[in-house]
Amino acid sequence: MMNFEEKLEHSLDHLEQSRVKEAMLYSLCAPAKRLRPRMIYSVLKGYGLDESKGDYCALAIEMIHSYSLIHDDLPCMDDDDLRRGQKTCHCQFDEATALLAGDALLSEAFGLLMKTDCSAEIKNDLVSEFVNAIGANGMILGQMLDLISEEQQADVQMCSKIDILKTGCLFSLAMISGCLLAEKKTDKEVWRKIGYKLGLAFQIQDDCLDVSSTAQVLGKSLSDEKNHKSTFVSELGFKKAEKLYQQYFDEIENDLKMCNIQIEPVMDIINQIRHRDH
Amino acid sequence: MMNFEEKLEHSLDHLEQSRVKEAMLYSLCAPAKRLRPRMIYSVLKGYGLDESKGDYCALAIEMIHSYSLIHDDLPCMDDDDLRRGQKTCHCQFDEATALLAGDALLSEAFGLLMKTDCSAEIKNDLVSEFVNAIGANGMILGQMLDLISEEQQADVQMCSKIDILKTGCLFSLAMISGCLLAEKKTDKEVWRKIGYKLGLAFQIQDDCLDVSSTAQVLGKSLSDEKNHKSTFVSELGFKKAEKLYQQYFDEIENDLKMCNIQIEPVMDIINQIRHRDH
């Protein structure tokens, strides 16, 4: 049995050898926490199902996450040169290759979804949920608003919207994917809400960690400060921001108890996030 | 009844107003020949089906084409500032917005496929064919090889491969989409071959037109010459290149006759391509 890292390494075996494939693998297989795949697996486990049912979805969502980081790091976006403790894709290769690697990861993610072990109808639902989460009403809108917030200082409400879109949408997607694969469609909207809240908590916590950590510990450049972006800490102050994300984590635990699921597997990952130091 | 341009204008109505949506519409709705949508419609017509069955597929493929042009025009790629007689997306907006608009068009295309009026199984087949055509074994591989060919002069064989991948894959995809919607899966591989050949003929013809036209007539910058790329004309000479594409057009007509289809609608569009002057 392959572990998730090995599955990632083999997820592009169907592609012809090329510079773009090399760049895709370089970014996809960089050491990372794999939070979103683990969310899919934990939801499946909570519903009493075999984790392997979520494999292709988990690979697809990690590809989406990886594409978004590659494009986010480009000079015309955040212009970062360090990511996950290694050179960003466009620094290791070149801008054009990084652009194409991102495009290709985004495309191939939908191909992997089609390999999922489920009915044709559920595959359709997965595709629709992926598009909702990652498109111009989801993650991409978040990135757009984030860019605009560099020009016009964002208030707390806008910071929340950006974080829900940029991070919450993919967290929701992971949980909804697990829920759809478990054929528990009626729970879908609860998972969406939990995912949004978790994304928000995660990002506020990130803002707090950015202040209390150094680039070395985080393994990435501190581009927010460099770009003079509004953050929850700059808007609310450190103490209030910290209290806010802790409150969201508490709420998530309560929301979960309303779900018809064994909550331990999901709580495991939520607690790992809550108690991280980077 | 809306015409195709009106359908395009309304294809993003489900998206929240934002700068990225504006940029998507700006590029998507720029005056263009809509060759790929027309290919889908003509195949459906050839099979005796109502064209409207192909609407969402046609919109999706035009979104894919539009995304590929936006990313292709970026400074790190071809660095063009004129496209379809108007400023390129990153010149009209900015690089980051153009990057995101391309990403969003690519994502939303898959959402539109899910709205197609056909079975869940056919939708899955469409998604798989889209990924094959546009991913790192298809169009994106073509763009990667095209970039590499600027560093290392490409020979005729490599030029053919690039053109089939960059242009033929989307032409094939259009035809295959029509074929799948018509539930004539057994004809699929014939359409794939015809699409590849048409893409090749189209590009060789483009190389010839680039030599005999001016940027003004073509409505785009002559970036190939600027970038010192190999073309069929530079490799074979004008006369041989012209003879070659005419030969491919002849072959396509013969291939079509082997298909179980009324060939006139498809021949109409092929002849329009063959006899274009820009």
XYZ file of C-alpha atoms in Angstrom:
556
model
C 0.000 0.000 0.000
C 1.367 3.391 -1.021
C 1.205 6.270 1.429
C -0.201 9.615 0.309
C 3.201 11.063 -0.640
C 3.872 8.085 -2.889
C 0.422 8.392 -4.440
C 1.174 12.057 -5.184
C 4.475 11.123 -6.800
C 2.663 8.683 -9.080
C -0.382 10.855 -9.763
C 1.130 12.239 -12.980
C 2.508 8.968 -14.340
C 0.087 9.190 -17.268
C 1.774 12.381 -18.513
C 4.503 12.533 -21.123
C 7.894 13.549 -19.725
C 8.364 17.314 -20.154
C 9.604 20.417 -18.376
C 6.055 21.260 -17.347
C 5.550 17.824 -15.785
C 8.824 18.236 -13.895
C 7.654 21.590 -12.556
C 4.257 20.165 -11.575
C 5.904 17.372 -9.579
C 8.437 19.759 -8.057
C 5.692 21.851 -6.474
C 3.167 19.097 -5.850
C 5.602 16.870 -3.984
C 7.289 19.580 -1.893
C 7.049 18.740 1.837
C 3.662 19.949 3.105
C 1.047 19.245 5.730
C -1.560 17.876 3.244
C -4.336 19.370 5.371
C -7.001 19.229 2.661
C -6.443 15.568 1.727
C -6.434 14.713 5.413
C -9.761 16.500 5.812
C -11.297 14.320 3.100
C -9.928 11.185 4.715
C -11.067 12.183 8.201
C -14.634 12.891 7.056
C -14.773 9.500 5.332
C -13.445 7.854 8.466
C -15.990 9.708 10.570
C -18.724 8.247 8.385
C -17.229 4.781 8.921
C -15.939 4.402 5.366
C -12.657 3.209 3.959
C -10.268 6.138 3.486
C -9.064 4.848 0.115
C -12.402 5.877 -1.393
C -11.156 9.453 -1.130
C -7.797 8.933 -2.847
C -8.467 10.587 -6.203
C -10.384 13.446 -4.608
C -7.541 13.971 -2.176
C -4.984 14.048 -4.989
C -7.197 16.411 -6.989
C -7.620 18.874 -4.136
C -3.892 18.841 -3.402
C -3.255 19.615 -7.092
C -5.661 22.542 -6.880
C -3.940 23.805 -3.744
C -0.536 23.423 -5.384
C -1.629 25.260 -8.573
C -2.982 28.131 -6.479
C 0.313 28.459 -4.610
C 2.378 28.408 -7.814
C 0.297 31.183 -9.383
C 0.115 33.103 -6.103
C 3.911 33.144 -5.865
C 4.444 34.572 -9.374
C 6.072 38.011 -9.686
C 2.795 39.621 -10.824
C 1.058 38.274 -7.686
C 2.853 37.963 -4.325
C 6.327 37.689 -5.872
C 7.611 35.152 -3.361
C 10.788 33.156 -3.830
C 10.465 30.734 -0.926
C 7.644 28.250 -0.388
C 7.496 25.119 1.734
C 11.173 25.563 2.494
C 12.241 25.392 -1.141
C 12.532 27.813 -4.072
C 9.165 28.740 -5.569
C 8.324 27.119 -8.905
C 9.162 30.155 -11.066
C 12.516 30.579 -9.285
C 13.432 26.920 -9.713
C 12.246 26.849 -13.357
C 11.040 30.079 -15.007
C 7.872 32.157 -15.002
C 6.379 30.660 -18.155
C 6.934 27.107 -16.948
C 5.426 27.947 -13.562
C 2.393 29.517 -15.215
C 1.866 26.401 -17.346
C 2.523 24.034 -14.423
C -0.250 25.777 -12.485
C -2.629 25.611 -15.446
C -1.836 21.931 -15.913
C -2.330 21.013 -12.250
C -5.702 22.744 -12.343
C -6.694 20.821 -15.479
C -5.408 17.433 -14.353
C -7.270 17.733 -11.045
C -10.546 17.334 -12.934
C -9.156 14.302 -14.736
C -8.375 12.637 -11.415
C -11.900 13.296 -10.154
C -13.176 11.183 -13.038
C -11.197 8.211 -11.702
C -12.950 8.325 -8.321
C -14.672 5.143 -7.236
C -18.290 6.392 -7.153
C -21.345 6.803 -9.380
C -21.350 9.065 -12.437
C -23.832 11.343 -10.648
C -21.553 11.805 -7.644
C -18.642 12.574 -9.982
C -20.785 15.302 -11.531
C -21.556 16.676 -8.072
C -17.857 16.649 -7.227
C -17.012 18.597 -10.390
C -19.692 21.184 -9.591
C -18.472 21.574 -6.011
C -14.860 21.886 -7.173
C -15.814 24.655 -9.610
C -17.856 26.504 -6.966
C -14.957 26.359 -4.550
C -12.116 27.286 -6.875
C -13.721 29.555 -9.496
C -14.555 33.230 -9.707
C -17.180 32.919 -6.945
C -14.678 31.085 -4.736
C -10.910 30.928 -4.307
C -10.121 33.063 -7.360
C -12.492 35.799 -6.202
C -10.633 35.686 -2.879
C -7.317 36.176 -4.662
C -8.741 39.067 -6.675
C -10.112 40.796 -3.560
C -6.818 40.157 -1.814
C -4.967 41.978 -4.590
C -7.421 44.855 -4.512
C -6.986 45.066 -0.724
C -3.339 46.005 -1.329
C -4.568 49.073 -3.187
C -7.413 49.901 -0.811
C -6.889 48.971 2.855
C -9.399 46.228 3.753
C -11.530 46.362 6.901
C -12.235 43.352 9.140
C -15.330 42.402 7.171
C -13.377 42.356 3.905
C -10.491 40.449 5.559
C -13.026 37.823 6.652
C -14.511 37.540 3.188
C -11.077 37.170 1.606
C -10.006 34.485 4.075
C -13.228 32.513 3.697
C -12.859 32.623 -0.089
C -9.111 32.008 -0.263
C -8.876 29.315 2.393
C -12.342 28.376 3.598
C -13.586 27.385 0.154
C -10.959 24.646 -0.236
C -11.450 23.435 3.338
C -15.212 23.252 2.700
C -14.561 21.484 -0.567
C -12.450 18.840 1.162
C -15.155 18.162 3.725
C -17.976 18.248 1.185
C -16.039 15.820 -1.016
C -15.850 13.351 1.873
C -19.544 13.892 2.561
C -20.547 13.335 -1.093
C -18.406 10.199 -1.366
C -20.095 8.907 1.798
C -23.461 9.606 0.120
C -24.570 11.901 2.961
C -25.701 14.779 0.758
C -28.058 16.099 3.452
C -25.045 16.997 5.639
C -23.407 18.985 2.840
C -24.300 22.492 3.995
C -23.132 21.806 7.554
C -19.713 20.827 6.176
C -19.641 23.923 4.006
C -20.183 26.108 7.087
C -17.564 24.232 9.107
C -15.055 24.554 6.284
C -15.612 28.303 5.948
C -15.216 28.781 9.693
C -12.110 26.645 9.795
C -10.596 28.616 6.906
C -11.246 31.847 8.735
C -9.837 30.517 12.018
C -6.802 29.171 10.156
C -6.044 32.501 8.494
C -6.500 34.625 11.597
C -4.200 32.176 13.380
C -1.765 32.545 10.453
C -1.789 36.326 10.882
C -1.005 35.829 14.567
C 1.750 33.305 13.811
C 3.241 35.662 11.199
C 3.739 38.207 13.943
C 5.170 35.793 16.487
C 7.347 33.729 14.093
C 10.163 34.316 11.671
C 10.270 33.461 7.979
C 12.640 30.619 8.779
C 10.171 28.805 11.041
C 7.248 29.330 8.672
C 9.304 28.254 5.640
C 7.916 31.079 3.536
C 8.519 34.769 2.987
C 6.523 37.246 5.035
C 4.971 38.860 1.978
C 1.941 40.327 3.753
C 4.082 42.676 5.763
C 6.208 43.462 2.729
C 3.078 44.279 0.712
C 1.482 46.336 3.517
C -1.660 44.209 3.481
C -4.342 44.538 6.130
C -4.410 41.518 8.431
C -6.576 40.646 11.422
C -3.670 41.564 13.674
C -3.176 44.963 12.039
C -6.928 45.645 12.226
C -7.839 44.179 15.622
C -4.562 43.937 17.479
C -2.872 40.654 18.440
C -4.901 39.822 21.569
C -8.312 40.373 20.019
C -7.298 38.441 16.878
C -6.087 35.521 18.982
C -9.309 35.469 20.987
C -11.350 35.545 17.789
C -9.740 32.501 16.199
C -9.942 30.528 19.427
C -13.638 31.330 19.523
C -14.088 30.026 15.972
C -12.314 26.788 16.883
C -14.720 26.369 19.815
C -17.697 26.967 17.539
C -16.448 24.385 15.031
C -16.310 21.750 17.745
C -19.935 22.488 18.619
C -21.034 22.486 14.951
C -19.424 19.080 14.532
C -21.429 17.622 17.390
C -24.610 18.412 15.448
C -23.359 16.197 12.598
C -24.354 12.576 12.265
C -20.751 11.421 12.344
C -18.131 9.987 14.659
C -16.294 13.242 15.347
C -12.883 12.008 16.586
C -11.112 11.732 13.211
C -12.165 15.248 12.202
C -11.399 16.653 15.667
C -7.916 15.162 15.451
C -7.000 17.279 12.450
C -8.811 20.375 13.736
C -6.890 20.152 17.004
C -3.629 19.713 15.126
C -4.387 22.922 13.269
C -5.452 24.710 16.431
C -2.288 23.809 18.298
C 0.263 24.288 15.484
C 3.127 26.692 15.986
C 3.813 27.340 12.281
C -33.582 32.865 -28.947
C -30.164 34.228 -28.066
C -27.370 33.980 -30.605
C -23.990 32.587 -29.542
C -22.495 35.997 -28.730
C -25.408 36.751 -26.422
C -25.066 33.353 -24.775
C -21.369 34.115 -24.171
C -22.243 37.467 -22.619
C -24.621 35.716 -20.211
C -22.435 32.693 -19.517
C -20.963 34.300 -16.390
C -24.188 35.737 -14.970
C -23.877 33.383 -11.980
C -20.649 35.107 -10.896
C -20.414 37.917 -8.376
C -19.422 41.253 -9.898
C -15.644 41.735 -9.594
C -12.608 42.902 -11.509
C -11.790 39.322 -12.460
C -15.291 38.774 -13.894
C -14.916 41.992 -15.890
C -11.615 40.763 -17.299
C -13.076 37.355 -18.127
C -15.927 38.947 -20.092
C -13.587 41.429 -21.770
C -11.546 38.635 -23.324
C -14.324 36.094 -23.792
C -16.602 38.486 -25.664
C -13.963 40.102 -27.887
C -14.901 39.750 -31.573
C -13.741 36.329 -32.779
C -14.536 33.629 -35.294
C -15.845 31.110 -32.703
C -14.424 28.263 -34.779
C -14.492 25.684 -32.001
C -18.122 26.284 -30.958
C -19.093 26.185 -34.623
C -17.327 22.835 -34.968
C -19.413 21.384 -32.146
C -22.602 22.722 -33.688
C -21.724 21.477 -37.174
C -20.979 17.956 -35.946
C -24.323 17.864 -34.103
C -26.066 19.122 -37.232
C -24.265 16.503 -39.309
C -25.675 13.817 -37.009
C -29.142 15.322 -37.474
C -29.415 16.716 -33.955
C -30.550 20.045 -32.605
C -27.606 22.435 -32.295
C -28.772 23.750 -28.921
C -27.715 20.443 -27.361
C -24.140 21.676 -27.778
C -24.588 25.096 -26.135
C -22.844 24.508 -22.827
C -20.036 22.529 -24.442
C -19.579 25.312 -26.971
C -19.404 27.941 -24.240
C -16.983 25.781 -22.256
C -14.620 25.265 -25.167
C -14.660 28.977 -26.001
C -13.783 29.712 -22.365
C -10.871 27.291 -22.592
C -9.696 28.910 -25.815
C -10.018 32.361 -24.264
C -8.090 31.358 -21.121
C -5.287 29.926 -23.246
C -5.004 33.166 -25.239
C -4.962 35.329 -22.084
C -2.151 33.289 -20.539
C -0.326 33.001 -23.874
C -0.279 36.790 -24.234
C 1.258 37.417 -20.788
C 4.705 39.043 -20.645
C 6.345 35.800 -19.466
C 4.899 33.973 -22.506
C 4.470 35.656 -25.917
C 4.265 39.175 -24.458
C 1.642 40.400 -26.936
C -0.313 43.604 -26.488
C -2.829 43.202 -29.300
C -5.347 40.368 -29.672
C -8.546 40.177 -31.709
C -8.105 43.818 -32.589
C -8.154 44.990 -28.966
C -5.654 45.373 -26.126
C -4.694 42.051 -24.560
C -6.195 41.318 -21.155
C -3.096 42.196 -19.118
C -2.723 45.503 -21.004
C -6.371 46.426 -20.489
C -6.320 45.356 -16.814
C -3.050 44.203 -15.230
C -0.979 41.028 -15.198
C -2.384 39.648 -11.948
C -5.973 40.181 -13.059
C -5.246 38.550 -16.433
C -3.628 35.580 -14.727
C -6.679 35.121 -12.492
C -9.132 35.691 -15.356
C -7.459 32.854 -17.264
C -7.531 30.576 -14.224
C -11.196 31.396 -13.661
C -12.234 30.790 -17.283
C -10.492 27.417 -17.143
C -12.316 26.542 -13.907
C -15.750 27.798 -14.970
C -15.555 25.820 -18.226
C -15.906 22.608 -16.226
C -18.877 24.075 -14.390
C -20.643 24.741 -17.683
C -20.022 21.175 -18.849
C -22.040 20.002 -15.860
C -25.047 21.952 -17.169
C -25.050 20.094 -20.492
C -28.274 18.366 -21.421
C -27.012 14.749 -21.442
C -26.546 11.750 -19.126
C -24.172 11.843 -16.141
C -21.981 9.282 -17.935
C -21.612 11.476 -21.023
C -20.766 14.451 -18.802
C -17.982 12.374 -17.290
C -16.733 11.452 -20.760
C -16.764 15.133 -21.697
C -14.722 16.064 -18.625
C -12.164 13.356 -19.416
C -11.887 14.467 -23.047
C -11.530 18.100 -21.992
C -8.697 17.215 -19.620
C -6.933 15.094 -22.246
C -7.155 17.910 -24.749
C -6.139 20.826 -22.541
C -3.804 19.284 -19.945
C -0.122 18.445 -19.819
C -0.518 15.747 -22.489
C -2.413 18.179 -24.735
C -2.572 21.932 -25.263
C -0.347 22.814 -22.297
C 2.332 20.391 -23.464
C 2.126 22.150 -26.850
C 2.686 25.517 -25.189
C 5.626 24.145 -23.209
C 7.256 22.663 -26.332
C 6.570 25.906 -28.171
C 8.489 27.830 -25.502
C 11.356 25.364 -25.609
C 11.439 25.688 -29.394
C 12.415 29.338 -28.931
C 15.537 28.164 -27.129
C 16.292 25.238 -29.437
C 15.238 25.644 -33.074
C 12.457 23.125 -33.827
C 12.492 20.904 -36.918
C 9.403 20.153 -39.041
C 8.504 17.131 -36.942
C 8.565 19.188 -33.753
C 6.621 22.012 -35.433
C 3.942 19.453 -36.363
C 3.783 18.077 -32.851
C 3.459 21.568 -31.368
C 0.696 22.570 -33.781
C -1.264 19.372 -33.239
C -1.037 19.861 -29.467
C -1.645 23.615 -29.390
C -4.413 23.776 -31.976
C -5.398 20.271 -33.047
C -6.274 19.139 -29.535
C -8.991 21.783 -29.134
C -10.317 21.193 -32.663
C -10.491 17.455 -31.905
C -12.142 18.210 -28.602
C -14.845 20.280 -30.310
C -15.604 17.503 -32.762
C -15.453 14.756 -30.148
C -17.806 16.776 -27.924
C -20.360 16.877 -30.732
C -19.860 13.166 -31.345
C -20.298 12.270 -27.636
C -23.415 14.432 -27.339
C -24.811 12.654 -30.403
C -24.080 9.349 -28.648
C -21.884 8.133 -31.512
C -18.946 7.055 -29.367
C -17.696 4.612 -32.028
C -16.868 7.556 -34.338
C -14.777 9.267 -31.650
C -11.326 8.313 -32.879
C -12.117 9.403 -36.456
C -13.034 12.855 -35.165
C -9.882 12.974 -33.081
C -7.798 12.338 -36.216
C -9.714 14.896 -38.253
C -9.304 17.502 -35.514
C -5.549 16.923 -35.296
C -5.177 17.207 -39.066
C -7.318 20.330 -39.191
C -5.249 21.916 -36.421
C -2.086 21.195 -38.334
C -3.508 22.505 -41.620
C -4.785 25.607 -39.808
C -1.416 26.401 -38.267
C 0.621 25.828 -41.435
C -1.865 28.080 -43.211
C -1.403 30.615 -40.371
C 2.353 30.542 -40.923
C 1.749 31.216 -44.608
C -0.727 34.010 -43.869
C 1.710 35.562 -41.392
C 4.176 35.945 -44.249
C 1.661 37.325 -46.751
C -0.322 39.546 -44.356
C 0.355 42.435 -42.053
C -0.343 42.646 -38.344
C -3.225 44.980 -39.088
C -5.111 42.469 -41.214
C -4.519 39.609 -38.761
C -5.501 41.760 -35.789
C -2.621 40.444 -33.722
C 1.087 41.070 -33.296
C 3.484 38.985 -35.357
C 5.177 37.551 -32.305
C 6.582 34.444 -34.025
C 8.875 36.515 -36.146
C 9.748 38.725 -33.200
C 10.616 35.670 -31.120
C 12.582 33.982 -33.945
C 10.452 30.856 -33.748
C 10.704 28.096 -36.338
C 7.614 27.970 -38.541
C 6.646 25.728 -41.428
C 7.491 28.557 -43.803
C 10.948 29.077 -42.291
C 11.619 25.330 -42.386
C 10.042 24.309 -45.723
C 9.742 27.543 -47.653
C 6.441 29.208 -48.565
C 5.518 27.091 -51.576
C 6.086 23.724 -49.940
C 4.265 24.839 -46.795
C 1.283 26.005 -48.840
C 1.164 22.716 -50.734
C 1.308 20.789 -47.476
C -1.664 22.467 -45.837
C -3.748 22.185 -48.998
C -2.956 18.447 -49.004
C -4.151 18.139 -45.393
C -7.409 19.891 -46.258
C -7.927 17.383 -49.110
C -7.264 14.487 -46.760
C -9.761 15.829 -44.210
C -12.473 15.877 -46.847
C -11.764 12.224 -47.622
C -11.660 11.253 -43.936
C -15.050 12.887 -43.449
C -16.610 10.789 -46.191
C -15.749 7.694 -44.156
C -17.869 9.035 -41.301
C -21.501 8.075 -40.829
C -22.638 11.681 -41.000
C -24.119 14.233 -43.341
C -20.891 16.018 -44.190
C -22.143 19.397 -45.505
C -22.325 21.285 -42.162
C -18.780 20.231 -41.241
C -17.471 20.874 -44.763
C -18.929 24.389 -44.625
C -16.747 25.380 -41.713
C -13.701 23.527 -43.041
C -14.017 25.345 -46.361
C -14.379 28.660 -44.576
C -11.122 27.958 -42.782
C -9.429 26.780 -45.977
C -10.377 29.895 -47.906
C -9.810 32.533 -45.213
C -7.403 35.373 -45.889
C -6.641 36.142 -42.220
